[in-house]
Amino acid sequence: MAGPSPLFDITIWMERTDDPAAVHDALVEALGEQSPLLARGVRSTERGVAVEFPEMKGVQPAEGEQASPEAVDQAERVLPIVKALVALSAARVQSGLAPGERIVIEVKPSAVHPQDELRHT
């Protein structure tokens, strides 16, 4: 039996535009209308505009499905990035932003939550 899928923190940077604040505001509005909300942070910096997708999860094969360990590993690493890019692309189209900026994708494993963050209900 396979363990839970790993979680990844994904940040997509769009290089500086003429008005990063306008891009920021347009993306916040467009991403806020998505359900469920995938992006949890949009910020503008001197570098440009960054959209954060924390704790994006890959997929595990369903019960009874057969998949090679290599295929599962590849899906767990690639699918969260694809989900983030699709969400950002949809938001850009919805907000009317031009697709011309170069983007940089940063992916790192999510930090393990410390024991004191665990809550019992």
PDB file of C-alpha atoms in Angstrom:
ATOM      1  CA  MET A   1       0.000   0.000   0.000  1.00  0.00           C
ATOM      2  CA  ALA A   2       1.419   3.389  -0.996  1.00  0.00           C
ATOM      3  CA  GLY A   3       1.693   6.262   1.448  1.00  0.00           C
ATOM      4  CA  PRO A   4       0.064   9.645   1.062  1.00  0.00           C
ATOM      5  CA  SER A   5       1.010  11.813  -1.897  1.00  0.00           C
ATOM      6  CA  PRO A   6       3.703  14.371  -1.175  1.00  0.00           C
ATOM      7  CA  LEU A   7       2.761  18.052  -1.047  1.00  0.00           C
ATOM      8  CA  PHE A   8       4.578  20.746  -2.994  1.00  0.00           C
ATOM      9  CA  ASP A   9       4.734  24.521  -2.583  1.00  0.00           C
ATOM     10  CA  ILE A  10       4.679  26.093  -6.025  1.00  0.00           C
ATOM     11  CA  THR A  11       5.436  29.736  -6.766  1.00  0.00           C
ATOM     12  CA  ILE A  12       4.966  31.074 -10.280  1.00  0.00           C
ATOM     13  CA  TRP A  13       6.797  34.337 -10.927  1.00  0.00           C
ATOM     14  CA  MET A  14       5.802  36.548 -13.849  1.00  0.00           C
ATOM     15  CA  GLU A  15       8.544  38.970 -14.790  1.00  0.00           C
ATOM     16  CA  ARG A  16       8.006  42.632 -14.094  1.00  0.00           C
ATOM     17  CA  THR A  17       5.403  44.327 -16.244  1.00  0.00           C
ATOM     18  CA  ASP A  18       4.740  48.026 -16.733  1.00  0.00           C
ATOM     19  CA  ASP A  19       2.330  48.005 -13.796  1.00  0.00           C
ATOM     20  CA  PRO A  20       2.794  45.028 -11.459  1.00  0.00           C
ATOM     21  CA  ALA A  21       0.175  46.427  -9.071  1.00  0.00           C
ATOM     22  CA  ALA A  22      -2.496  46.243 -11.796  1.00  0.00           C
ATOM     23  CA  VAL A  23      -1.490  42.658 -12.636  1.00  0.00           C
ATOM     24  CA  HIS A  24      -1.594  41.827  -8.916  1.00  0.00           C
ATOM     25  CA  ASP A  25      -5.092  43.266  -8.493  1.00  0.00           C
ATOM     26  CA  ALA A  26      -6.447  41.570 -11.627  1.00  0.00           C
ATOM     27  CA  LEU A  27      -5.091  38.170 -10.556  1.00  0.00           C
ATOM     28  CA  VAL A  28      -6.370  38.501  -6.982  1.00  0.00           C
ATOM     29  CA  GLU A  29      -9.858  39.212  -8.312  1.00  0.00           C
ATOM     30  CA  ALA A  30      -9.775  36.399 -10.901  1.00  0.00           C
ATOM     31  CA  LEU A  31      -8.266  33.792  -8.568  1.00  0.00           C
ATOM     32  CA  GLY A  32     -10.731  34.696  -5.817  1.00  0.00           C
ATOM     33  CA  GLU A  33     -13.574  33.547  -8.041  1.00  0.00           C
ATOM     34  CA  GLN A  34     -12.185  30.029  -8.456  1.00  0.00           C
ATOM     35  CA  SER A  35     -13.727  27.248  -6.455  1.00  0.00           C
ATOM     36  CA  PRO A  36     -11.973  25.713  -4.679  1.00  0.00           C
ATOM     37  CA  LEU A  37      -9.348  28.403  -4.369  1.00  0.00           C
ATOM     38  CA  LEU A  38      -5.968  26.949  -5.271  1.00  0.00           C
ATOM     39  CA  ALA A  39      -3.802  30.060  -5.075  1.00  0.00           C
ATOM     40  CA  ARG A  40      -3.320  31.401  -1.590  1.00  0.00           C
ATOM     41  CA  GLY A  41      -1.079  34.357  -2.281  1.00  0.00           C
ATOM     42  CA  VAL A  42      -0.465  36.928  -4.963  1.00  0.00           C
ATOM     43  CA  ARG A  43       2.224  39.521  -4.370  1.00  0.00           C
ATOM     44  CA  SER A  44       4.079  42.076  -6.415  1.00  0.00           C
ATOM     45  CA  THR A  45       7.791  42.649  -5.931  1.00  0.00           C
ATOM     46  CA  GLU A  46      10.620  44.334  -7.784  1.00  0.00           C
ATOM     47  CA  ARG A  47      10.991  41.050  -9.676  1.00  0.00           C
ATOM     48  CA  GLY A  48       7.397  41.058 -10.906  1.00  0.00           C
ATOM     49  CA  VAL A  49       4.268  39.299  -9.667  1.00  0.00           C
ATOM     50  CA  ALA A  50       4.346  35.995  -7.789  1.00  0.00           C
ATOM     51  CA  VAL A  51       1.404  33.643  -7.376  1.00  0.00           C
ATOM     52  CA  GLU A  52       1.750  31.037  -4.624  1.00  0.00           C
ATOM     53  CA  PHE A  53       0.132  27.602  -4.642  1.00  0.00           C
ATOM     54  CA  PRO A  54       0.987  26.014  -1.283  1.00  0.00           C
ATOM     55  CA  GLU A  55       0.632  22.332  -0.529  1.00  0.00           C
ATOM     56  CA  MET A  56      -0.378  21.207  -4.007  1.00  0.00           C
ATOM     57  CA  LYS A  57      -0.951  17.461  -4.000  1.00  0.00           C
ATOM     58  CA  GLY A  58      -0.111  14.868  -6.605  1.00  0.00           C
ATOM     59  CA  VAL A  59      -2.266  11.818  -7.171  1.00  0.00           C
ATOM     60  CA  GLN A  60      -2.050   8.214  -6.108  1.00  0.00           C
ATOM     61  CA  PRO A  61      -3.520   5.367  -8.159  1.00  0.00           C
ATOM     62  CA  ALA A  62      -7.033   4.437  -7.063  1.00  0.00           C
ATOM     63  CA  GLU A  63      -7.587   1.233  -5.155  1.00  0.00           C
ATOM     64  CA  GLY A  64      -7.007  -1.699  -7.477  1.00  0.00           C
ATOM     65  CA  GLU A  65      -5.267   0.338 -10.204  1.00  0.00           C
ATOM     66  CA  GLN A  66      -1.857  -0.786 -11.330  1.00  0.00           C
ATOM     67  CA  ALA A  67       0.850   1.792 -11.961  1.00  0.00           C
ATOM     68  CA  SER A  68       4.593   1.507 -11.956  1.00  0.00           C
ATOM     69  CA  PRO A  69       6.427   3.310  -9.148  1.00  0.00           C
ATOM     70  CA  GLU A  70       8.120   5.463 -11.795  1.00  0.00           C
ATOM     71  CA  ALA A  71       4.758   6.530 -13.275  1.00  0.00           C
ATOM     72  CA  VAL A  72       3.369   7.399  -9.841  1.00  0.00           C
ATOM     73  CA  ASP A  73       6.512   9.362  -8.945  1.00  0.00           C
ATOM     74  CA  GLN A  74       6.342  11.306 -12.221  1.00  0.00           C
ATOM     75  CA  ALA A  75       2.627  12.078 -11.769  1.00  0.00           C
ATOM     76  CA  GLU A  76       3.167  13.219  -8.179  1.00  0.00           C
ATOM     77  CA  ARG A  77       5.828  15.686  -9.331  1.00  0.00           C
ATOM     78  CA  VAL A  78       4.224  16.966 -12.538  1.00  0.00           C
ATOM     79  CA  LEU A  79       0.471  17.133 -11.822  1.00  0.00           C
ATOM     80  CA  PRO A  80       0.686  19.770  -9.059  1.00  0.00           C
ATOM     81  CA  ILE A  81       2.636  22.040 -11.423  1.00  0.00           C
ATOM     82  CA  VAL A  82       0.109  21.479 -14.200  1.00  0.00           C
ATOM     83  CA  LYS A  83      -2.784  22.260 -11.807  1.00  0.00           C
ATOM     84  CA  ALA A  84      -1.091  25.506 -10.748  1.00  0.00           C
ATOM     85  CA  LEU A  85      -0.406  26.548 -14.354  1.00  0.00           C
ATOM     86  CA  VAL A  86      -3.972  25.782 -15.436  1.00  0.00           C
ATOM     87  CA  ALA A  87      -5.382  27.816 -12.522  1.00  0.00           C
ATOM     88  CA  LEU A  88      -3.077  30.740 -13.314  1.00  0.00           C
ATOM     89  CA  SER A  89      -3.786  30.560 -17.053  1.00  0.00           C
ATOM     90  CA  ALA A  90      -7.543  30.576 -16.424  1.00  0.00           C
ATOM     91  CA  ALA A  91      -7.187  33.573 -14.099  1.00  0.00           C
ATOM     92  CA  ARG A  92      -5.098  35.477 -16.650  1.00  0.00           C
ATOM     93  CA  VAL A  93      -7.664  34.878 -19.389  1.00  0.00           C
ATOM     94  CA  GLN A  94     -10.538  35.799 -17.076  1.00  0.00           C
ATOM     95  CA  SER A  95      -8.809  39.021 -16.018  1.00  0.00           C
ATOM     96  CA  GLY A  96      -7.912  40.012 -19.582  1.00  0.00           C
ATOM     97  CA  LEU A  97      -4.154  40.040 -18.954  1.00  0.00           C
ATOM     98  CA  ALA A  98      -1.832  39.546 -21.902  1.00  0.00           C
ATOM     99  CA  PRO A  99       0.118  36.257 -21.886  1.00  0.00           C
ATOM    100  CA  GLY A 100       3.412  37.895 -22.891  1.00  0.00           C
ATOM    101  CA  GLU A 101       5.442  37.841 -19.690  1.00  0.00           C
ATOM    102  CA  ARG A 102       8.080  35.189 -19.099  1.00  0.00           C
ATOM    103  CA  ILE A 103       7.342  33.029 -16.097  1.00  0.00           C
ATOM    104  CA  VAL A 104       9.569  31.180 -13.634  1.00  0.00           C
ATOM    105  CA  ILE A 105       8.235  28.189 -11.716  1.00  0.00           C
ATOM    106  CA  GLU A 106       9.711  27.356  -8.311  1.00  0.00           C
ATOM    107  CA  VAL A 107       8.730  24.004  -6.801  1.00  0.00           C
ATOM    108  CA  LYS A 108       9.807  22.697  -3.409  1.00  0.00           C
ATOM    109  CA  PRO A 109       8.438  20.049  -1.059  1.00  0.00           C
ATOM    110  CA  SER A 110       6.070  21.489   1.547  1.00  0.00           C
ATOM    111  CA  ALA A 111       7.464  21.725   5.042  1.00  0.00           C
ATOM    112  CA  VAL A 112       6.295  19.090   7.475  1.00  0.00           C
ATOM    113  CA  HIS A 113       3.916  20.610   9.999  1.00  0.00           C
ATOM    114  CA  PRO A 114       5.299  20.481  13.532  1.00  0.00           C
ATOM    115  CA  GLN A 115       3.519  18.369  16.139  1.00  0.00           C
ATOM    116  CA  ASP A 116       2.117  21.428  17.946  1.00  0.00           C
ATOM    117  CA  GLU A 117       0.155  22.366  14.792  1.00  0.00           C
ATOM    118  CA  LEU A 118      -1.856  19.157  14.936  1.00  0.00           C
ATOM    119  CA  ARG A 119      -5.306  19.635  16.388  1.00  0.00           C
ATOM    120  CA  HIS A 120      -7.799  17.156  17.786  1.00  0.00           C
ATOM    121  CA  THR A 121     -11.505  17.796  17.364  1.00  0.00           C
TER     122      THR A 121
END
